[in-house]
Coordinates of C-alpha atoms in Angstrom, one line a residue:
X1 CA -1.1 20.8 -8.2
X2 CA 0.3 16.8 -9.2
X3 CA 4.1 16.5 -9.0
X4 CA 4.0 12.6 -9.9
X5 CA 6.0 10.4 -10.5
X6 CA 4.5 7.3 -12.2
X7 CA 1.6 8.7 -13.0
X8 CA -0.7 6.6 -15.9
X9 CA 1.1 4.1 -17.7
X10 CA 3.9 6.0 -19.6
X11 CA 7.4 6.7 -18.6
X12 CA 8.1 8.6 -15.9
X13 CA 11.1 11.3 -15.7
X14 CA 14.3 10.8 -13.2
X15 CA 13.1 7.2 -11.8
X16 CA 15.9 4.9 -11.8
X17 CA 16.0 1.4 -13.8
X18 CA 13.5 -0.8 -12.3
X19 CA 10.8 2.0 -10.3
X20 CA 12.9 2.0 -7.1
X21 CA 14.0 3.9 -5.1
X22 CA 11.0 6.5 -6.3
X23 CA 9.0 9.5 -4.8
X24 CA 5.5 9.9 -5.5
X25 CA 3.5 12.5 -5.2
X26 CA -0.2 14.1 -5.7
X27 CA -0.5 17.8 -4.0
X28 CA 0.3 17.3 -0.2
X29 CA 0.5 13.5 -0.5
X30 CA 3.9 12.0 -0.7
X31 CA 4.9 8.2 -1.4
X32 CA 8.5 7.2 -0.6
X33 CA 10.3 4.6 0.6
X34 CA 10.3 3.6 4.4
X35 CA 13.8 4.4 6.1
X36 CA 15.6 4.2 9.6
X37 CA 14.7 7.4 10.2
X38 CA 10.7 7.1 10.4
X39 CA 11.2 5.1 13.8
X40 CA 9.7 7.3 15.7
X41 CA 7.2 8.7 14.0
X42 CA 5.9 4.9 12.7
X43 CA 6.0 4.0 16.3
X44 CA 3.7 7.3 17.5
X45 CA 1.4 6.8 14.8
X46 CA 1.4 2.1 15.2
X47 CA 1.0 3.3 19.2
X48 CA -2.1 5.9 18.7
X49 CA -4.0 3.9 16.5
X50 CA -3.6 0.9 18.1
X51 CA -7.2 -0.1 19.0
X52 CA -8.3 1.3 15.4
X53 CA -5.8 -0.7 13.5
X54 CA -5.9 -4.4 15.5
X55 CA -8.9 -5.4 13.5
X56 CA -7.4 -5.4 10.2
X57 CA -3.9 -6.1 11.2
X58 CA -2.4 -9.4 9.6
X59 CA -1.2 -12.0 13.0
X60 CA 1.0 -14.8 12.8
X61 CA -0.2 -17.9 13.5
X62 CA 1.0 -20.6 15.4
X63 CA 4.2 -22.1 14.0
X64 CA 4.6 -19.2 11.5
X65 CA 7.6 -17.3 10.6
X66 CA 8.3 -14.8 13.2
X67 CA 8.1 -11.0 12.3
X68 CA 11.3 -8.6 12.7
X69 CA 11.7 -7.6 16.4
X70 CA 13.3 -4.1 16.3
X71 CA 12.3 -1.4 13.3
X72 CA 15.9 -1.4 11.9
X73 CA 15.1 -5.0 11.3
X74 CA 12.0 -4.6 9.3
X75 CA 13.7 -1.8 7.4
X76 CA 16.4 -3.6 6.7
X77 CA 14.4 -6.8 5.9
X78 CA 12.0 -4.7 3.5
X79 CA 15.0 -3.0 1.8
X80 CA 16.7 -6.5 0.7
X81 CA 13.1 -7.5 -0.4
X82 CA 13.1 -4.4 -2.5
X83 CA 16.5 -5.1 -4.2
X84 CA 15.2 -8.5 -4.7
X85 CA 11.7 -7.2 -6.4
X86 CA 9.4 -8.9 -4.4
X87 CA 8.4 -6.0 -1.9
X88 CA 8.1 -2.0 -2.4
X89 CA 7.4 -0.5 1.2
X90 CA 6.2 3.1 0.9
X91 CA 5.8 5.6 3.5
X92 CA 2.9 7.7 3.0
X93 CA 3.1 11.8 4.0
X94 CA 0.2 14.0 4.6
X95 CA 1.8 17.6 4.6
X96 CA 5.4 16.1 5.4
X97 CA 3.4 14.5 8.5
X98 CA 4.0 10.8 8.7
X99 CA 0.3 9.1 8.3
X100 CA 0.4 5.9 6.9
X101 CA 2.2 3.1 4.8
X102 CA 1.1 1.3 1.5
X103 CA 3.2 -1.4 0.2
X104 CA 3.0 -3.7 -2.9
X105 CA 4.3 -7.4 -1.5
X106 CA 4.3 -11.2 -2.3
X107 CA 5.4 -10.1 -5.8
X108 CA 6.0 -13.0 -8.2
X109 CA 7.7 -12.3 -11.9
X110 CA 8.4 -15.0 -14.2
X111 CA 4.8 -15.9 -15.8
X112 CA 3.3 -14.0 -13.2
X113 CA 4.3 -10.7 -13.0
X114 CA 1.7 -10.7 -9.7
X115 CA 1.7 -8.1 -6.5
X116 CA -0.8 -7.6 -3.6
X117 CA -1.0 -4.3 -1.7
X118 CA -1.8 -3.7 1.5
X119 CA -2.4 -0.5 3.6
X120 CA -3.1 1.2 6.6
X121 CA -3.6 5.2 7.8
X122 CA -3.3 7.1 10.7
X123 CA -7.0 7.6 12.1
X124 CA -6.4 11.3 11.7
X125 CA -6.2 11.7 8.2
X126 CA -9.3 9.2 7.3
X127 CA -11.8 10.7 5.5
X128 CA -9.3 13.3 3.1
X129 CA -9.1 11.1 0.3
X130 CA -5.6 9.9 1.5
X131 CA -5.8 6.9 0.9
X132 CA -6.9 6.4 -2.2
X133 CA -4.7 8.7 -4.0
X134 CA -1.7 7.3 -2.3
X135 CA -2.9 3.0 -3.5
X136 CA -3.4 4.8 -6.9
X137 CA -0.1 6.6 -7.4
X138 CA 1.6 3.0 -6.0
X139 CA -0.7 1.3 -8.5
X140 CA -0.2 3.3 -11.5
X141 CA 3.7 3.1 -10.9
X142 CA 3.7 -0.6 -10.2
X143 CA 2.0 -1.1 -13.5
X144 CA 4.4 2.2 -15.3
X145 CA 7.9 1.1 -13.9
X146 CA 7.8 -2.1 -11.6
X147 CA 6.8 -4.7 -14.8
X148 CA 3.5 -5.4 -12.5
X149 CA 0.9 -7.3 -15.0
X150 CA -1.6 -8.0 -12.4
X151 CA -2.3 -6.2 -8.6
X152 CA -4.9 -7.8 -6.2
X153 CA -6.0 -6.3 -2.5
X154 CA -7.4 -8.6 -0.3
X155 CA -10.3 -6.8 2.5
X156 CA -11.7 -8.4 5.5
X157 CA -15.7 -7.8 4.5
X158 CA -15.9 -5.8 7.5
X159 CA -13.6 -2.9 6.7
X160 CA -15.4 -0.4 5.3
X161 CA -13.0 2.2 5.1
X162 CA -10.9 0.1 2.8
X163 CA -13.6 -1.1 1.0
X164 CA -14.4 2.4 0.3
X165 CA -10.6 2.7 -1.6
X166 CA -11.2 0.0 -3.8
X167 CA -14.6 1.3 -4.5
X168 CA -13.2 4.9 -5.3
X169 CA -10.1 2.9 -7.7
X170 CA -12.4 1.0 -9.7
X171 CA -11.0 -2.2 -9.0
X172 CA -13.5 -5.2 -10.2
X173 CA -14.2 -7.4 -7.2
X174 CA -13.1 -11.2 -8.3
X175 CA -14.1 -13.7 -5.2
X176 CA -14.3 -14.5 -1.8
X177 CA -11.6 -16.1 0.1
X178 CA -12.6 -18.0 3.1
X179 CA -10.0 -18.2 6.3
X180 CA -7.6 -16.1 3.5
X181 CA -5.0 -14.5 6.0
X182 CA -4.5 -14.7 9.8
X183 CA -6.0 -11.3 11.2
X184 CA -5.9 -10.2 14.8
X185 CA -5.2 -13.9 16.2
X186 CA -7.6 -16.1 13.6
X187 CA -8.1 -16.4 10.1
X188 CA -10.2 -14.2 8.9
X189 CA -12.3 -14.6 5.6
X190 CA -11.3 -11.7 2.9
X191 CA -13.4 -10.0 -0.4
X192 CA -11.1 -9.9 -2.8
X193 CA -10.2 -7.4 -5.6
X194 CA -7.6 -7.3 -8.7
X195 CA -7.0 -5.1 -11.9
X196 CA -4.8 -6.0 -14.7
X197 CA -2.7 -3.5 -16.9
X198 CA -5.4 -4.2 -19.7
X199 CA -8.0 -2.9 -17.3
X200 CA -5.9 0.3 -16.1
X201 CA -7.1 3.6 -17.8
X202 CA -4.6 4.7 -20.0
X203 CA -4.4 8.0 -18.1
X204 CA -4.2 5.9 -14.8
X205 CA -5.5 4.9 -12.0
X206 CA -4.6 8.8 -10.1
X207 CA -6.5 10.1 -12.5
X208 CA -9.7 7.9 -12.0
X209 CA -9.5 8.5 -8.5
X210 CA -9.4 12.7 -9.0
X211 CA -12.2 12.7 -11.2
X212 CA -13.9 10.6 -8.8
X213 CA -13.9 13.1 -6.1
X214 CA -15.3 15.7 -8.1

């Protein structure tokens, strides 16, 4: 049973002005926003899927900005981005079990209206369909309520388990980026892929992704 909220491309009910703070859900997957109290449980998970999780996980390079150094930082660091538009970090549930994160970032409005999304799931629930429901529930809402025009996800060639969401969204594959972001301590070369509003069904991208799996 779907209680969403964002769900296609119409308006959704009891979402405040501008998509956020928002709760999404499909059946026993829940979006929401990361807080202060998922420390522990973001640590468990980060700490148990270490090894599975190094390969795809964004580095910074030499002379870069450094990252936050405790988890209220990065809360409170993603929470100011969120007020300021540019980043929506969600928590993803499995069965009110913390198992993942999605988050649309790098946003850019003006003549834009740009995001990139990236992911990651607790080895545990791989294989459920997880993941895919929970990028298209973000997806459909960032097109629905966040003003989003155009959404692009960027996948190192050898990740197959997230070329396997993309493949199960639909998303058209645009280019290849060569050295695109710095990935467990070089820069690694990404496929990239993107959907506009325009190319969003008009009952979603949840609903794609459902019918999908049938």
């Amino acid at each position: 049973m779907s209680h969403l909220l964002g769900a296609g491309l119409g308006r959704p009910q009891g979402v405040r002005p501008g998509g956020w703070p928002v709760r999404l859900q499909h059946d026993d997957v829940l979006c929401r926003p990361l807080q202060r109290q998922d420390a522990r449980a973001w640590r468990v998970a980060r700490e148990r899927n270490a090894a599975w999780l190094a390969p795809w996980d964004a580095t910074v390079p030499p002379g870069g900005d450094t990252r936050p150094t405790t988890f209220d930082a990065l809360v409170r660091s993603l929470r100011r981005q969120a007020r300021q538009g540019t980043t929506y970090p969600f928590v993803i549930e499995v069965g009110g079990e913390f198992a993942g994160q999605v988050t649309i970032n790098n946003v850019v409005r003006g003549s834009a209206m740009f995001g990139s999304v990236g992911y990651w799931l607790d080895r545990r629930f791989a294989g459920r369909g997880v993941m895919p429901r929970a990028v298209a529930m973000v997806l459909d809402h960032g097109f629905a309520r966040l003003g989003l025009h155009r959404v692009e996800i960027a996948i190192r060639p050898e990740n197959s388990n997230s070329l396997r969401v993309v493949e199960k969204l639909g998303l058209p594959e645009i280019g290849y980026a060569p050295g695109y972001l710095h990935i467990d301590g070089d820069w690694r070369d990404h496929r990239l892929y993107a959907i506009t509003r325009e190319q969003v069904p008009t009952t979603g991208l949840l609903v794609r992704v459902l019918t999908e799996r049938l």
